[in-house]
mmCIF file of C-alpha atoms in Angstrom:
data_model
loop_
_atom_site.group_PDB
_atom_site.id
_atom_site.type_symbol
_atom_site.label_atom_id
_atom_site.label_comp_id
_atom_site.label_asym_id
_atom_site.label_seq_id
_atom_site.Cartn_x
_atom_site.Cartn_y
_atom_site.Cartn_z
ATOM 1 C CA UNK O 1 27.203 39.690 291.178
ATOM 2 C CA UNK O 2 24.320 38.305 289.244
ATOM 3 C CA UNK O 3 24.354 38.593 285.443
ATOM 4 C CA UNK O 4 21.129 39.344 283.467
ATOM 5 C CA UNK O 5 20.210 39.311 279.842
ATOM 6 C CA UNK O 6 21.216 42.629 278.199
ATOM 7 C CA UNK O 7 21.378 44.466 281.474
ATOM 8 C CA UNK O 8 18.188 43.080 282.989
ATOM 9 C CA UNK O 9 18.939 41.604 286.471
ATOM 10 C CA UNK O 10 17.237 38.159 287.041
ATOM 11 C CA UNK O 11 14.870 38.016 290.103
ATOM 12 C CA UNK O 12 15.098 35.211 292.490
ATOM 13 C CA UNK O 13 18.492 33.915 291.414
ATOM 14 C CA UNK O 14 21.559 35.010 293.364
ATOM 15 C CA UNK O 15 25.094 33.878 293.530
ATOM 16 C CA UNK O 16 25.542 33.425 289.789
ATOM 17 C CA UNK O 17 28.814 35.065 288.755
ATOM 18 C CA UNK O 18 30.484 35.505 285.254
ATOM 19 C CA UNK O 19 33.323 33.090 285.100
ATOM 20 C CA UNK O 20 33.917 33.351 281.332
ATOM 21 C CA UNK O 21 37.072 35.220 280.438
ATOM 22 C CA UNK O 22 37.618 37.110 277.249
ATOM 23 C CA UNK O 23 39.242 35.422 274.322
ATOM 24 C CA UNK O 24 42.453 36.824 273.172
ATOM 25 C CA UNK O 25 44.288 36.122 269.927
ATOM 26 C CA UNK O 26 47.100 33.689 270.089
ATOM 27 C CA UNK O 27 50.570 35.202 269.810
ATOM 28 C CA UNK O 28 52.863 33.747 267.276
ATOM 29 C CA UNK O 29 56.524 34.616 266.822
ATOM 30 C CA UNK O 30 57.067 37.873 265.054
ATOM 31 C CA UNK O 31 53.558 39.270 265.644
ATOM 32 C CA UNK O 32 54.927 42.287 267.509
ATOM 33 C CA UNK O 33 56.932 43.048 264.383
ATOM 34 C CA UNK O 34 53.934 42.983 262.295
ATOM 35 C CA UNK O 35 51.989 45.250 264.566
ATOM 36 C CA UNK O 36 54.883 47.863 264.442
ATOM 37 C CA UNK O 37 54.629 47.571 260.654
ATOM 38 C CA UNK O 38 50.986 48.289 260.551
ATOM 39 C CA UNK O 39 51.580 51.640 262.347
ATOM 40 C CA UNK O 40 54.020 52.450 259.508
ATOM 41 C CA UNK O 41 51.305 51.687 256.883
ATOM 42 C CA UNK O 42 48.691 53.778 258.637
ATOM 43 C CA UNK O 43 51.090 56.805 258.527
ATOM 44 C CA UNK O 44 51.924 56.321 254.862
ATOM 45 C CA UNK O 45 50.019 58.099 251.943
ATOM 46 C CA UNK O 46 48.543 54.618 251.080
ATOM 47 C CA UNK O 47 47.241 54.153 254.636
ATOM 48 C CA UNK O 48 45.808 57.528 254.872
ATOM 49 C CA UNK O 49 43.927 57.185 251.632
ATOM 50 C CA UNK O 50 42.204 54.053 252.810
ATOM 51 C CA UNK O 51 41.706 55.485 256.342
ATOM 52 C CA UNK O 52 39.930 58.494 254.659
ATOM 53 C CA UNK O 53 37.877 56.249 252.398
ATOM 54 C CA UNK O 54 36.727 54.151 255.318
ATOM 55 C CA UNK O 55 35.842 57.366 257.226
ATOM 56 C CA UNK O 56 33.849 58.566 254.280
ATOM 57 C CA UNK O 57 31.922 55.216 254.298
ATOM 58 C CA UNK O 58 31.187 55.630 258.045
ATOM 59 C CA UNK O 59 30.131 59.244 257.588
ATOM 60 C CA UNK O 60 27.817 58.618 254.617
ATOM 61 C CA UNK O 61 26.350 55.580 256.335
ATOM 62 C CA UNK O 62 25.664 57.739 259.333
ATOM 63 C CA UNK O 63 24.044 60.415 257.234
ATOM 64 C CA UNK O 64 21.786 57.867 255.623
ATOM 65 C CA UNK O 65 20.759 56.394 258.963
ATOM 66 C CA UNK O 66 19.982 59.911 260.268
ATOM 67 C CA UNK O 67 17.984 60.748 257.162
ATOM 68 C CA UNK O 68 15.917 57.497 257.663
ATOM 69 C CA UNK O 69 15.398 58.370 261.221
ATOM 70 C CA UNK O 70 14.171 61.780 260.355
ATOM 71 C CA UNK O 71 11.910 60.503 257.757
ATOM 72 C CA UNK O 72 10.473 57.821 259.942
ATOM 73 C CA UNK O 73 9.724 60.446 262.781
ATOM 74 C CA UNK O 74 8.249 62.954 260.249
ATOM 75 C CA UNK O 75 10.853 65.562 260.839
ATOM 76 C CA UNK O 76 12.170 65.584 257.208
ATOM 77 C CA UNK O 77 10.844 68.110 254.952
ATOM 78 C CA UNK O 78 12.118 66.822 251.708
ATOM 79 C CA UNK O 79 11.892 62.865 251.378
ATOM 80 C CA UNK O 80 14.254 62.976 248.465
ATOM 81 C CA UNK O 81 17.102 63.545 250.849
ATOM 82 C CA UNK O 82 16.808 59.956 251.982
ATOM 83 C CA UNK O 83 17.364 58.703 248.415
ATOM 84 C CA UNK O 84 20.306 61.141 247.982
ATOM 85 C CA UNK O 85 21.788 59.962 251.252
ATOM 86 C CA UNK O 86 21.421 56.406 250.294
ATOM 87 C CA UNK O 87 23.052 56.950 246.916
ATOM 88 C CA UNK O 88 26.016 58.755 248.490
ATOM 89 C CA UNK O 89 26.431 55.754 250.855
ATOM 90 C CA UNK O 90 26.316 53.286 247.963
ATOM 91 C CA UNK O 91 28.767 55.332 246.027
ATOM 92 C CA UNK O 92 31.345 55.538 248.930
ATOM 93 C CA UNK O 93 31.060 51.909 249.521
ATOM 94 C CA UNK O 94 31.666 50.987 245.905
ATOM 95 C CA UNK O 95 34.652 53.563 245.701
ATOM 96 C CA UNK O 96 36.162 51.756 248.769
ATOM 97 C CA UNK O 97 35.729 48.413 247.124
ATOM 98 C CA UNK O 98 37.058 49.521 243.777
ATOM 99 C CA UNK O 99 40.161 51.014 245.519
ATOM 100 C CA UNK O 100 40.714 47.692 247.399
ATOM 101 C CA UNK O 101 40.423 45.851 244.192
ATOM 102 C CA UNK O 102 42.838 47.983 242.376
ATOM 103 C CA UNK O 103 45.341 47.877 245.267
ATOM 104 C CA UNK O 104 45.133 44.049 245.330
ATOM 105 C CA UNK O 105 45.624 43.896 241.575
ATOM 106 C CA UNK O 106 48.734 46.184 241.912
ATOM 107 C CA UNK O 107 50.057 44.024 244.592
ATOM 108 C CA UNK O 108 49.590 40.864 242.683
ATOM 109 C CA UNK O 109 51.328 42.289 239.692
ATOM 110 C CA UNK O 110 54.270 43.336 241.820
ATOM 111 C CA UNK O 111 54.458 39.950 243.595
ATOM 112 C CA UNK O 112 54.537 38.152 240.211
ATOM 113 C CA UNK O 113 57.226 40.336 238.665
ATOM 114 C CA UNK O 114 60.472 38.637 237.987
ATOM 115 C CA UNK O 115 63.603 40.436 239.014
#
């Protein structure tokens, strides 16, 4: 099978095969335990909060991209919608970053507490 650049098959060259294998992460001891712990975090209130914030960032970014596309193709009636979508996307990213920063501060405070 010949391999082309971005799906384009080369002409005149045959017999070239892809011999590069995918790179996998090294496995250290206890990595399976960490993976199981991550599933528990995702199911917790903390994990669901961050999952919803990340999904909100993805949704608002998709909305902004769609508004830009509609404006560029002339299908958007109100050009101010692009600015509103951009502002929503900016707010969702800043909210996610602020929540991350607050969570890190809380973690550091808990870590530095003496028992």
